[in-house]
Short mmCIF file of C-alpha atoms (C1' of nucleotides) in Angstrom, two decimals:
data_model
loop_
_atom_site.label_atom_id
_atom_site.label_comp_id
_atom_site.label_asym_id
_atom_site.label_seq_id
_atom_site.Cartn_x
_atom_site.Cartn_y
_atom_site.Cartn_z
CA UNK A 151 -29.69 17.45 15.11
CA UNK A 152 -26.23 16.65 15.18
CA UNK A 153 -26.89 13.11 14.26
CA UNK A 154 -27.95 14.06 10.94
CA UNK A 155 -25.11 16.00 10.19
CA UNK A 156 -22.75 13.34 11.19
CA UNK A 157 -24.21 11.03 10.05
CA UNK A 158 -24.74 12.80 6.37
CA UNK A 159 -22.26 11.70 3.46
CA UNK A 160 -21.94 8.07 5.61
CA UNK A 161 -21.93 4.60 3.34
CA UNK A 162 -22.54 1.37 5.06
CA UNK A 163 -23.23 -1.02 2.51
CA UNK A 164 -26.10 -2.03 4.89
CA UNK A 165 -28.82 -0.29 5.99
CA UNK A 166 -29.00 -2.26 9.62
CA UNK A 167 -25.63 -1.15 10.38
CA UNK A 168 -26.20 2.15 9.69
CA UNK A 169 -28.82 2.42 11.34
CA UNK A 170 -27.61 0.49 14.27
CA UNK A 171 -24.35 2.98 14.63
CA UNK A 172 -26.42 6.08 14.16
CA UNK A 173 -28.69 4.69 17.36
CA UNK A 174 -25.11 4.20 19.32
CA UNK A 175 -23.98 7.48 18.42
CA UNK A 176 -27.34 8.81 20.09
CA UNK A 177 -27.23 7.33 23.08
CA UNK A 178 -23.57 7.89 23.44
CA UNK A 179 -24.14 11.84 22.86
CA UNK A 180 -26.46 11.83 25.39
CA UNK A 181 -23.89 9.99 27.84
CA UNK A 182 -21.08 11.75 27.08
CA UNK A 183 -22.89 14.95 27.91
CA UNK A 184 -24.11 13.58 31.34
CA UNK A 185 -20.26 12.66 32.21
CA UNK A 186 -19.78 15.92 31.23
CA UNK A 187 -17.15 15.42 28.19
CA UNK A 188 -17.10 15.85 24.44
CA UNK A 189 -16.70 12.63 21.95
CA UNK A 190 -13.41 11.29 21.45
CA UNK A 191 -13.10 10.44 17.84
CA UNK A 192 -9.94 9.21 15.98
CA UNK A 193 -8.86 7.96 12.32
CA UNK A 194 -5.64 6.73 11.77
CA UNK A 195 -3.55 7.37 8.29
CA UNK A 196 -0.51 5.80 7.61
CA UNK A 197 2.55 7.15 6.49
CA UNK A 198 3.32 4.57 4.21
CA UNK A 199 4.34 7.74 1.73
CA UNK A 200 5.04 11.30 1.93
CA UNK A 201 2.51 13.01 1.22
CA UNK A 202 -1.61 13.03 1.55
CA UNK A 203 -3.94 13.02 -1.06
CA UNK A 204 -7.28 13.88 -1.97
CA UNK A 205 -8.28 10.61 -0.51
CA UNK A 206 -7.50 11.22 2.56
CA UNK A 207 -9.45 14.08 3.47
CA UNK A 208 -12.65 12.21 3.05
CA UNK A 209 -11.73 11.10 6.71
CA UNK A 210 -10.26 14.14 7.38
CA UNK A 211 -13.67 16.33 6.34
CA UNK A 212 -16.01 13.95 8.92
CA UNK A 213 -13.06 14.81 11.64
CA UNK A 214 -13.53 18.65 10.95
CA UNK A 215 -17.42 18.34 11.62
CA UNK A 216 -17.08 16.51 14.91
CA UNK A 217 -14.38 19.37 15.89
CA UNK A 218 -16.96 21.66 14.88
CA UNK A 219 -19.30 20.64 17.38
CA UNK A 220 -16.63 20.78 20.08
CA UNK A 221 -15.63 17.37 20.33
CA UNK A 222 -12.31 15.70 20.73
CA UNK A 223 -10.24 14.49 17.60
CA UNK A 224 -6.78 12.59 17.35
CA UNK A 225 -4.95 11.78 14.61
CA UNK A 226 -3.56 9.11 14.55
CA UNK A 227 -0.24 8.20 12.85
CA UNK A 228 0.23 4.79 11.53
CA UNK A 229 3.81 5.07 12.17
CA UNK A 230 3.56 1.44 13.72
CA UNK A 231 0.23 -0.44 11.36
CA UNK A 232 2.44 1.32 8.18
CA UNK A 233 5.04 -1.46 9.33
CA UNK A 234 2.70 -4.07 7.78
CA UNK A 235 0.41 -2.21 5.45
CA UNK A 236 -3.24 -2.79 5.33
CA UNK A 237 -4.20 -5.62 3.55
CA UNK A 238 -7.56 -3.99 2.69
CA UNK A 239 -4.94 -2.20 -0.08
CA UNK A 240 -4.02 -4.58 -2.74
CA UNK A 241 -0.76 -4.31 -2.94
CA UNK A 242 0.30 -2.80 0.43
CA UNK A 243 1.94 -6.25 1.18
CA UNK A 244 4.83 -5.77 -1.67
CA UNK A 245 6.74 -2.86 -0.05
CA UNK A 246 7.27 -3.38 3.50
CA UNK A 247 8.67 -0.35 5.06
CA UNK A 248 10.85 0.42 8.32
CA UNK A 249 9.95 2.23 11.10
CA UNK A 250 12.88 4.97 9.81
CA UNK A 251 11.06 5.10 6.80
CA UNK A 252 7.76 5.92 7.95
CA UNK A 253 9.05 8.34 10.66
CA UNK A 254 10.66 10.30 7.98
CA UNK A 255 7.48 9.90 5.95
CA UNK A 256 5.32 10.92 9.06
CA UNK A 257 6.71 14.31 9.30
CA UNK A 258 4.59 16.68 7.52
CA UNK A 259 2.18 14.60 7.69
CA UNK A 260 0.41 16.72 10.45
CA UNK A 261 1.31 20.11 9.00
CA UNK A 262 -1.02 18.88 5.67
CA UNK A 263 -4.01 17.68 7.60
CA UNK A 264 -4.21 20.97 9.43
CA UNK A 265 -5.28 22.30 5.60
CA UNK A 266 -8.61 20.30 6.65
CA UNK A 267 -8.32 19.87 10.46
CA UNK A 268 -8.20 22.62 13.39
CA UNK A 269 -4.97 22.43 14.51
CA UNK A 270 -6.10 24.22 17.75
CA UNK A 271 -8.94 21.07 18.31
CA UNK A 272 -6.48 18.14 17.16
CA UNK A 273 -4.32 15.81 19.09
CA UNK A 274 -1.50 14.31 16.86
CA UNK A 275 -0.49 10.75 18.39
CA UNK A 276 1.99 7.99 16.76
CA UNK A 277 0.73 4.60 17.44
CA UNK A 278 4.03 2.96 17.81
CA UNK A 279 4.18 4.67 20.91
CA UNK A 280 1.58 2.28 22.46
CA UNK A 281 1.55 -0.79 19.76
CA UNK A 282 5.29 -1.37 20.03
CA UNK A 283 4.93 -1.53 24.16
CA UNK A 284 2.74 -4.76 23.74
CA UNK A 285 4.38 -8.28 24.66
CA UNK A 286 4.37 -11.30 23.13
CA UNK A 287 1.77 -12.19 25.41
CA UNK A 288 -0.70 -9.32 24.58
CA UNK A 289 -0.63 -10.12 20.87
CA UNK A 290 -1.65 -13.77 22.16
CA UNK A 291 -4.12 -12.91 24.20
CA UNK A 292 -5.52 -10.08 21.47
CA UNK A 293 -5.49 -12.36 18.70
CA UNK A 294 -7.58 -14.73 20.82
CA UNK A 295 -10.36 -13.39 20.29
CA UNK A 296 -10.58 -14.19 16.22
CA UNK A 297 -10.98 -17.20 14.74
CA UNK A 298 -9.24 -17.28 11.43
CA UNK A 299 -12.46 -17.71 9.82
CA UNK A 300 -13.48 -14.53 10.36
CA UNK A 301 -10.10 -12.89 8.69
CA UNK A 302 -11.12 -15.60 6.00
CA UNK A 303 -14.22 -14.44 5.05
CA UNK A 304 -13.02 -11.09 4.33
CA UNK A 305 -12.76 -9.75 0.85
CA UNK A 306 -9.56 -8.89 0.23
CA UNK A 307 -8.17 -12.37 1.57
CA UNK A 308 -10.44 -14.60 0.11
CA UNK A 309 -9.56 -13.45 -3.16
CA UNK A 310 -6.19 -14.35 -2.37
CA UNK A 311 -7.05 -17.62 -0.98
CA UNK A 312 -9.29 -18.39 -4.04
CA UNK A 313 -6.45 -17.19 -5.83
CA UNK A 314 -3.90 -19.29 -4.24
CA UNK A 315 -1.67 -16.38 -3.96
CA UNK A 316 0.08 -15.70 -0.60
CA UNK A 317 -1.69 -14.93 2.79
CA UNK A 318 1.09 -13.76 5.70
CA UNK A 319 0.39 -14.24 8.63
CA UNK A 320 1.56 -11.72 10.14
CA UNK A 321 -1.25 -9.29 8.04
CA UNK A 322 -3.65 -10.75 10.34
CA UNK A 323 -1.94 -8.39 12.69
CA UNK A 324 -3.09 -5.22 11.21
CA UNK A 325 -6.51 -5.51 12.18
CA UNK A 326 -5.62 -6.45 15.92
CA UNK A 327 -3.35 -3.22 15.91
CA UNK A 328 -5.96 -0.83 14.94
CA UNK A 329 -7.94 -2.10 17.08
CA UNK A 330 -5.53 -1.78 19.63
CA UNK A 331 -5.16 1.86 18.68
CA UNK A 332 -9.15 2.19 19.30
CA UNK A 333 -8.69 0.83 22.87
CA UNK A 334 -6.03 2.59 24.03
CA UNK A 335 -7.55 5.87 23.00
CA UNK A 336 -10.63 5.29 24.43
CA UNK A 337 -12.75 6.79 21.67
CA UNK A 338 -16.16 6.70 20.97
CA UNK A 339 -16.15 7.21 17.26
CA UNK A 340 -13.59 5.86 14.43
CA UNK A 341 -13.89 7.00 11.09
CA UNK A 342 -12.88 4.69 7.75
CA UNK A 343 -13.63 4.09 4.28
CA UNK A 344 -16.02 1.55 3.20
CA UNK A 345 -12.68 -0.68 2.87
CA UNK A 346 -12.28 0.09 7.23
CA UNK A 347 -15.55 -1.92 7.57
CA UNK A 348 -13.42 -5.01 8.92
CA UNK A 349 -11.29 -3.27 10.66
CA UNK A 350 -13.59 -1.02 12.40
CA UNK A 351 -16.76 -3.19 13.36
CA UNK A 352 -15.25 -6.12 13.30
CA UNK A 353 -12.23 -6.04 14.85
CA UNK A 354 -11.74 -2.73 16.64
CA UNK A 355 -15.29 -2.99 18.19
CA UNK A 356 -14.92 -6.21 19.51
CA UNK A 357 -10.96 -5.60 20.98
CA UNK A 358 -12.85 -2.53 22.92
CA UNK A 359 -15.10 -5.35 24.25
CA UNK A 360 -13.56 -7.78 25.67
CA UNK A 361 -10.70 -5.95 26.72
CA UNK A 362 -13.65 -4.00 29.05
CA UNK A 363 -14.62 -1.10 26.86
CA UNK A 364 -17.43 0.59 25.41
CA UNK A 365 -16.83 -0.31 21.53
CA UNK A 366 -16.63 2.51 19.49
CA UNK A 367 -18.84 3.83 16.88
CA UNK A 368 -18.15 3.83 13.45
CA UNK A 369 -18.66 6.23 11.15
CA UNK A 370 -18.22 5.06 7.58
CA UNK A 371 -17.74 6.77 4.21
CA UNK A 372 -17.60 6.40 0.87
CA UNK A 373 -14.23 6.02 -0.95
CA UNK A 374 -12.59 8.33 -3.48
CA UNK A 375 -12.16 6.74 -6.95
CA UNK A 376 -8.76 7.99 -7.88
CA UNK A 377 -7.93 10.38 -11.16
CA UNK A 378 -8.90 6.78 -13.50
CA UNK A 379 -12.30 7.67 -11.82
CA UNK A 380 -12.53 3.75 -10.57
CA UNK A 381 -10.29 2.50 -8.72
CA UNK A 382 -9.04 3.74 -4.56
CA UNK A 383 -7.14 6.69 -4.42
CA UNK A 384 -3.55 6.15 -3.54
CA UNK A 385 0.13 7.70 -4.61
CA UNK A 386 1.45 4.03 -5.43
CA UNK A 387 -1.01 3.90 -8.54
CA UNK A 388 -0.16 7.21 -9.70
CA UNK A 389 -4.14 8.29 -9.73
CA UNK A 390 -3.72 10.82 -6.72
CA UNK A 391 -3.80 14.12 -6.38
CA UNK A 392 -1.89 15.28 -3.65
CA UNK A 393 -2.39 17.74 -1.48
CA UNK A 394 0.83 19.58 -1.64
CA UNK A 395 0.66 20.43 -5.61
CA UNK A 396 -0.06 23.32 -7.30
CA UNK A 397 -3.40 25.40 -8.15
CA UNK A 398 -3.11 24.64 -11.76
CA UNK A 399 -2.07 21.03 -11.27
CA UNK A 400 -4.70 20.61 -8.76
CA UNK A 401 -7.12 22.11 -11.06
CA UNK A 402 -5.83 19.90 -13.90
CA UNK A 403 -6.01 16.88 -12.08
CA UNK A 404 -9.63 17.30 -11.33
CA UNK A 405 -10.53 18.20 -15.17
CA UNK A 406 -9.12 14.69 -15.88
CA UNK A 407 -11.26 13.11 -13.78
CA UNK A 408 -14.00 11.03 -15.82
CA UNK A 409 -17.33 12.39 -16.00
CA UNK A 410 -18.78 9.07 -14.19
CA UNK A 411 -16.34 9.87 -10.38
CA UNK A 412 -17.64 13.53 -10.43
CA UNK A 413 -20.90 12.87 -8.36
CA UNK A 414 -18.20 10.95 -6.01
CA UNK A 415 -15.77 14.02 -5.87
CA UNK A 416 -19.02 16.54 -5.14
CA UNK A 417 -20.12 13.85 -2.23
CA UNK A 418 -16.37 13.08 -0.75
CA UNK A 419 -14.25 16.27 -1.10
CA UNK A 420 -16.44 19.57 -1.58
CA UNK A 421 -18.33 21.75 0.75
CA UNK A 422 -21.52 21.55 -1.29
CA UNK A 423 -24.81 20.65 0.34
CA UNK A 424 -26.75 17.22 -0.80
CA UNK A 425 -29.19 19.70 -1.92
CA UNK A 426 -26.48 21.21 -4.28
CA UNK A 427 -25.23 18.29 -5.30
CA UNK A 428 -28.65 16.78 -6.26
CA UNK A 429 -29.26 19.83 -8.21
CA UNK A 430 -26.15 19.52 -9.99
CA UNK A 431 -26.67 15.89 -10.74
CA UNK A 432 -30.32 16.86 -11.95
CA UNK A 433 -28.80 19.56 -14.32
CA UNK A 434 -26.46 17.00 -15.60
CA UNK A 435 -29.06 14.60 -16.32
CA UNK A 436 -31.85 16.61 -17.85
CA UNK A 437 -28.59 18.50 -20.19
CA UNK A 438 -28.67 21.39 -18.65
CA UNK A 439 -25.40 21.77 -17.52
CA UNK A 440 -22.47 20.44 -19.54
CA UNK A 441 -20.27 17.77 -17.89
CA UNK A 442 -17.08 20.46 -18.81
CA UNK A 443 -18.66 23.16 -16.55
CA UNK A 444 -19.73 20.85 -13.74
CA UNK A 445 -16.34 19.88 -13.46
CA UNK A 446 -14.50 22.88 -13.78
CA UNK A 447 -17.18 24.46 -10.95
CA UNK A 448 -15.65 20.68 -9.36
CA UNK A 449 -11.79 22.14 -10.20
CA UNK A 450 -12.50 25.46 -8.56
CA UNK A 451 -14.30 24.35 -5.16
CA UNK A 452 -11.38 22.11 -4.53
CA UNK A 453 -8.64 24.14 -5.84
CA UNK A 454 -10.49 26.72 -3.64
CA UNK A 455 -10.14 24.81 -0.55
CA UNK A 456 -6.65 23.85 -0.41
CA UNK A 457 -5.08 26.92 -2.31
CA UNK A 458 -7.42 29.71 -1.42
CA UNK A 459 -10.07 31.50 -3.59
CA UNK A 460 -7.91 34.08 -4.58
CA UNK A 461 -5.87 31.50 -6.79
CA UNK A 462 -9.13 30.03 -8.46
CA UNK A 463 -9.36 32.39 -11.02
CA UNK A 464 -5.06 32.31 -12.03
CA UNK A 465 -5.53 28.57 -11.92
CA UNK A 466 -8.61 28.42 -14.06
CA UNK A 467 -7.31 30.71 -16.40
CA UNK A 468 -4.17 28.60 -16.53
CA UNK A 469 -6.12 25.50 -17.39
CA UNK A 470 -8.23 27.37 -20.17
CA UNK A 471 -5.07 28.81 -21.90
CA UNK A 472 -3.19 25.79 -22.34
CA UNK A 473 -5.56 23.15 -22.78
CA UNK A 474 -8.43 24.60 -24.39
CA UNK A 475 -6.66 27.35 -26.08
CA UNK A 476 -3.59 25.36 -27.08
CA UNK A 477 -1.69 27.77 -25.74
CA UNK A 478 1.48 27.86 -23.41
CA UNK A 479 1.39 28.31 -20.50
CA UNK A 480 2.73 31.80 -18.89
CA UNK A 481 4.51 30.30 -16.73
CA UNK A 482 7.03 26.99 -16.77
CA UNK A 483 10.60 26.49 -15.92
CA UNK A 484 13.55 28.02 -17.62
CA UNK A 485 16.72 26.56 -18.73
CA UNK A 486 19.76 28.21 -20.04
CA UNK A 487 21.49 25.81 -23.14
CA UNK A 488 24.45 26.94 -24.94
CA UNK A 489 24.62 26.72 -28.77
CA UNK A 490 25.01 23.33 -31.09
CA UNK A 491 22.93 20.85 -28.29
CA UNK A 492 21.20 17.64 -29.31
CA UNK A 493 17.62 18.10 -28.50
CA UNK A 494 17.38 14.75 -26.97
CA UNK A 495 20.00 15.53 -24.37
CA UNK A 496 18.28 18.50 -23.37
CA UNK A 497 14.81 16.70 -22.55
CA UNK A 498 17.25 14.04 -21.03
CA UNK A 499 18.63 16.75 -18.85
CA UNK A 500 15.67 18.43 -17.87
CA UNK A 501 13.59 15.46 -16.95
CA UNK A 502 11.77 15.89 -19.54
CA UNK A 503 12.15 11.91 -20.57
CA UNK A 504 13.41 9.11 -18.72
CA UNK A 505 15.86 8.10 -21.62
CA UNK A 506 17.32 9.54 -24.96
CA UNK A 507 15.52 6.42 -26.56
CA UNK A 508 11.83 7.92 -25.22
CA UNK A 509 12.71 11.70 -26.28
CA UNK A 510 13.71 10.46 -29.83
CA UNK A 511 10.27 8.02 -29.51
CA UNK A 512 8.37 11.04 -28.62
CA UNK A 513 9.62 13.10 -31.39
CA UNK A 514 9.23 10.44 -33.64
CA UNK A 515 5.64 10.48 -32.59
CA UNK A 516 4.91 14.29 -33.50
CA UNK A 517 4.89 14.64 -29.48
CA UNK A 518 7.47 17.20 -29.09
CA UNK A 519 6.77 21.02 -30.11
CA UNK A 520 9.05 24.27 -30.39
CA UNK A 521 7.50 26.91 -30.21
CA UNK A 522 4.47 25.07 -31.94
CA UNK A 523 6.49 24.09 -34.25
CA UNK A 524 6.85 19.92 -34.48
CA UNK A 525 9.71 18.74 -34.46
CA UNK A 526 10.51 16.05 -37.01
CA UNK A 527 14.17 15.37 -36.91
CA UNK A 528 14.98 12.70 -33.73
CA UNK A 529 18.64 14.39 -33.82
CA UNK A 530 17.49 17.56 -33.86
CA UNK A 531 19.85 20.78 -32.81
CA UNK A 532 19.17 23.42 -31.08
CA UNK A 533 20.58 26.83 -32.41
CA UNK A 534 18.51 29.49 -30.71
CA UNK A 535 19.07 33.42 -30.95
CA UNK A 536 15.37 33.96 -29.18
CA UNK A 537 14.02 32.09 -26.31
CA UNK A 538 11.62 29.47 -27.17
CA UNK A 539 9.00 27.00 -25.48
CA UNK A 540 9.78 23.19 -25.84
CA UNK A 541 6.56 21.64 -25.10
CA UNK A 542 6.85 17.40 -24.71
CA UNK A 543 3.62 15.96 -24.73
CA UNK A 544 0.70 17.55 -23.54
CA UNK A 545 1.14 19.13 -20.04
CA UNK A 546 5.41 19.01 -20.23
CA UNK A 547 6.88 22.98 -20.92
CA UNK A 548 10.14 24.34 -20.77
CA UNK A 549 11.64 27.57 -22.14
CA UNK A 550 14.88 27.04 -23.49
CA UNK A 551 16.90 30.34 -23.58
CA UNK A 552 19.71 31.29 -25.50
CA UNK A 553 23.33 31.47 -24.25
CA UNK A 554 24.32 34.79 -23.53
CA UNK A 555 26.61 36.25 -25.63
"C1'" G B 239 9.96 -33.23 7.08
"C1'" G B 240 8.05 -35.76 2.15
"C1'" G B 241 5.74 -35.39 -2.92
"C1'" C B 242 4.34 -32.14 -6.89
"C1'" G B 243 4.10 -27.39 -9.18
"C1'" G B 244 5.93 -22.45 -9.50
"C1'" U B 245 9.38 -17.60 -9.48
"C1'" U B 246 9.48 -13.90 -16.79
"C1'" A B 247 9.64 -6.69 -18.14
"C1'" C B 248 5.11 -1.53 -14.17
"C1'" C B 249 0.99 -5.67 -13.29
"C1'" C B 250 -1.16 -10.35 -15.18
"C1'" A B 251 0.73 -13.95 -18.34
"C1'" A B 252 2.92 -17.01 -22.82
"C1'" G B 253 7.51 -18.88 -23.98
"C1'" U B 254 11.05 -25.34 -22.49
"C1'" G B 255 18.52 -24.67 -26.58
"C1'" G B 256 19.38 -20.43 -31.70
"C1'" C B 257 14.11 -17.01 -35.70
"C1'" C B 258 13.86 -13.89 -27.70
"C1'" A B 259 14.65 -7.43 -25.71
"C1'" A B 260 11.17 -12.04 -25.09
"C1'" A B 261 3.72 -13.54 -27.65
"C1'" G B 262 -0.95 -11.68 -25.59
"C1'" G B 263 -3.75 -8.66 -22.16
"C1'" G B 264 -3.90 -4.66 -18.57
"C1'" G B 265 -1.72 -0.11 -17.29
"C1'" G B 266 1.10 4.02 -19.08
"C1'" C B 267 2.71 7.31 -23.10
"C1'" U B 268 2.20 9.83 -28.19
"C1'" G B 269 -0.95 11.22 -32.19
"C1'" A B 270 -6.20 11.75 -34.42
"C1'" C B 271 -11.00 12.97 -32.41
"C1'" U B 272 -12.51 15.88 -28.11
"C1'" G B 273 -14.85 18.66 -23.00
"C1'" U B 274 -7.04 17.30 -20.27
"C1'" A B 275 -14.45 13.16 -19.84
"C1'" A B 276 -16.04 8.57 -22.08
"C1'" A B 277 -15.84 5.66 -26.47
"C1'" U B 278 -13.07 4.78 -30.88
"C1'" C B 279 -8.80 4.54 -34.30
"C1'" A B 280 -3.27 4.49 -35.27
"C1'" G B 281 1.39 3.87 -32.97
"C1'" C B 282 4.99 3.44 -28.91
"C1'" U B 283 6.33 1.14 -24.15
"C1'" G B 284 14.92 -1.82 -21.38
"C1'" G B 285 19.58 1.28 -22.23
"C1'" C B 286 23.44 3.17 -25.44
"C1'" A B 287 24.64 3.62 -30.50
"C1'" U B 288 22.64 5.85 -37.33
"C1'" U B 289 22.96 -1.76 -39.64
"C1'" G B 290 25.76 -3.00 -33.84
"C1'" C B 291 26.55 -3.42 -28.66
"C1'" C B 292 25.15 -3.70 -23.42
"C1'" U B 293 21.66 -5.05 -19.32
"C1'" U B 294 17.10 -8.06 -18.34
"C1'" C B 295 13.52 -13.77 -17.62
"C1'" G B 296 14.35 -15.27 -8.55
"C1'" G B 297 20.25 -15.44 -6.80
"C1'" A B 298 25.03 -17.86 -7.65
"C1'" G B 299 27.74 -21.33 -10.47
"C1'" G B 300 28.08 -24.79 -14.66
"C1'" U B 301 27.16 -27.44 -19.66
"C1'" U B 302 27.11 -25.50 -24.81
"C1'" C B 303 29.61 -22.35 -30.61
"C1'" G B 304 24.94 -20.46 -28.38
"C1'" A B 305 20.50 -20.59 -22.42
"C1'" A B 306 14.60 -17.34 -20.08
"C1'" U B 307 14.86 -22.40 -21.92
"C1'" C B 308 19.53 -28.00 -19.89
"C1'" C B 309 22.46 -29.26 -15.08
"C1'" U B 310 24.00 -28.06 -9.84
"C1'" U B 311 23.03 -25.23 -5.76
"C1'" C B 312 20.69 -21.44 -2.71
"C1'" A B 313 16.38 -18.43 -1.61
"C1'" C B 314 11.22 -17.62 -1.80
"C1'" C B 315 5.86 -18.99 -3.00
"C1'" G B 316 1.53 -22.39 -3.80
"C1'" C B 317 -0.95 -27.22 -3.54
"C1'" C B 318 -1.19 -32.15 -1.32
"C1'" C B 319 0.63 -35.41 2.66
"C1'" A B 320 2.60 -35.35 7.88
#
RNA sequence: GGGCGGUUACCCAAGUGGCCAAAGGGGGCUGACUGUAAAUCAGCUGGCAUUGCCUUCGGAGGUUCGAAUCCUUCACCGCCCA
């Protein structure tokens, strides 16, 4: 019963496995329940930026279901693995961070998951609290147990090593931490990303083991292709959508997803049944449905979860007006200019462009819009008795108003 | 420690004294098309300035009328040897 449902939405890569960890998570149900205790599951993010995305509630969403059913989940902060930065992310190695930075980074991090987790049913815990306790001779003793091999054979350093490009040691580590995490929580379940698969059953299962306990179970999902609908999620390749944005952004961000991630987005990051989403995908294939309202009923289910139904609609509408109406938008930010400015310094001012050089590119380029209206002239300048809407691109707005006399 | 090769713009990568703000590709952006999808096409992609100037080719210093290109030195990376 509650193996299916846990196990539901899971991606191995290998059939044995999965099989293999849904027969451990049997048997361990059953034990836990004669010791009289609930599962202790954990996944650990690290707060190697700001803010959570999309991508990370894939985790996040398996947590909720094993709080569901009563058991025990902890969320972990990385505040000590986002020190190195997993290597199973490309370039995680380029940008090492300090433990400042991450703390700082780490601090709403808890306040966002609770928009997928029960904050009543979570324990928060920072693993530099434990990790940063071990000795020089613990880290000898844990990394022991590997042959370098094994790290070898793994994807993301082989590459490198084919590659000739740089292999640090000390991103062997990462793996020995998180398994150190596992350990010292005790838990009998860890969730991860296809991309965790090392980390999880290789590493953290076999730290449990030797170091006398029971390894824990992994439960392994499918990752979210980011906005480019290919490639990983994450905030350092721009294709995120974060968490803490706005309805109509949200619902934006979806709408540009490509056609080919949506059955990915349905799977990962809705509340749809496989039985929905095999419908939709059977709609979709026999022409039913049209891509456009499959993924707007995509924009609405998400914007619904993080923002609230009641916003669906005001977003929705939002999205329609501007972008399929050509409209603007009913609502953007205003800014005050007094008479005889250089359009260029305006969009310079209000972050509009990076550089006077891009907002004169841009206008040159038939990008830039008053009021509808292209603008042709680069030096442009603005003389306004009305209020109008600058629009830079397609999703950049501002209403310019006039000084007041 | 020794030998060889390398460090170029957001990423990859060409460039070995002036024609280099630096080829090409990727990514991104703008426009056309359109469903804020894909594909395709056209263009843009250091800053300031209306013909010019400033910053950029790992760091510092030097040679030269002139350097990403030559020299010295420092740092870092890879390969081979130990």
């Amino acid at each position: 019963m509650q193996i299916s449902l846990l196990m539901q939405g899971t991606e191995y890569g290998d059939e044995t496995l999965k099989q293999a960890m849904a027969q451990e998570l049997r048997t361990r149900l059953l034990e836990v329940e004669q010791e009289g205790r609930k599962l202790r599951v954990y996944c650990g993010f690290d707060p190697r930026t700001s803010d959570l995305h999309l991508g990370h509630t894939v985790p996040m969403r398996k947590m909720r279901q094993f709080q569901e059913l009563g058991h025990e989940v902890t969320f972990v902060i990385g505040r000590f693995t986002s020190l190195i930065g997993d290597p199973s992310d490309k370039d995680s190695i380029r940008a090492q961070i300090t433990l400042e930075e991450a703390t700082l980074n780490a601090e709403t991090y808890a306040e966002q998951a609770f928009k997928i987790l029960d904050p009543n049913r979570t324990r928060i815990a920072y693993n530099d609290t434990w990790l940063s306790e071990l000795t020089f001779q613990d880290l000898i003793k844990l990394a022991s147990n590997f042959t370098f091999q094994q790290f070898l054979t793994r994807d993301a350093f082989r590459k490198r090593w084919e590659a000739e490009d740089p292999i640090y040691l000390h991103e062997f580590f990462y793996a020995l931490m998180q398994g150190y995490d596992a350990y010292h929580l005790k838990t009998d379940v860890q969730i991860g990303g296809t991309d965790q698969l090392f980390n999880i059953v290789t590493a953290a299962r076999k730290l449990m083991e030797v170091l006398g306990e029971r390894p824990n179970i992994a439960i392994i999902h499918g990752i979210l292709p980011g906005t480019d609908g290919v490639v990983k999620m994450s905030k350092s390749l721009g294709n995120h959508i974060p968490l803490q944005t706005d309805p109509e952004d949200m619902y934006g961000k979806v709408m540009s997803v490509p056609d080919i991630a949506m059955s990915s987005y349905f799977r990962l990051v809705t509340s749809l049944t496989p039985t929905e989403i095999d419908e939709i995908e059977g709609g979709l294939e026999s022409g039913e449905f049209h891509p456009r309202d499959v993924k707007m009923r995509l924009a609405r289910e998400i914007v619904g979860i993080y923002h609230g139904e009641d916003v669906v609609d005001k977003a929705e509408a939002a999205f329609r007006r501007v972008f399929q109406e050509r409209e603007d938008p009913e609502e953007m930010p205003d800014l005050l200019i007094s008479h005889g400015l250089a359009l260029v310094d305006v969009m310079v001012e209000a972050g509009l462009t990076k550089s006077k050089g891009e907002a004169r590119r841009l206008i040159d380029q038939r990008g830039v819009r008053l009021d509808g209206v292209v603008i042709e002239n680069p030096e442009e300048i603005l003389e306004l008795d009305e209020p109008k809407v600058l629009r830079v691109g397609k999703r950049r707005f501002l209403r310019l108003l006039p000084p007041e006399e």
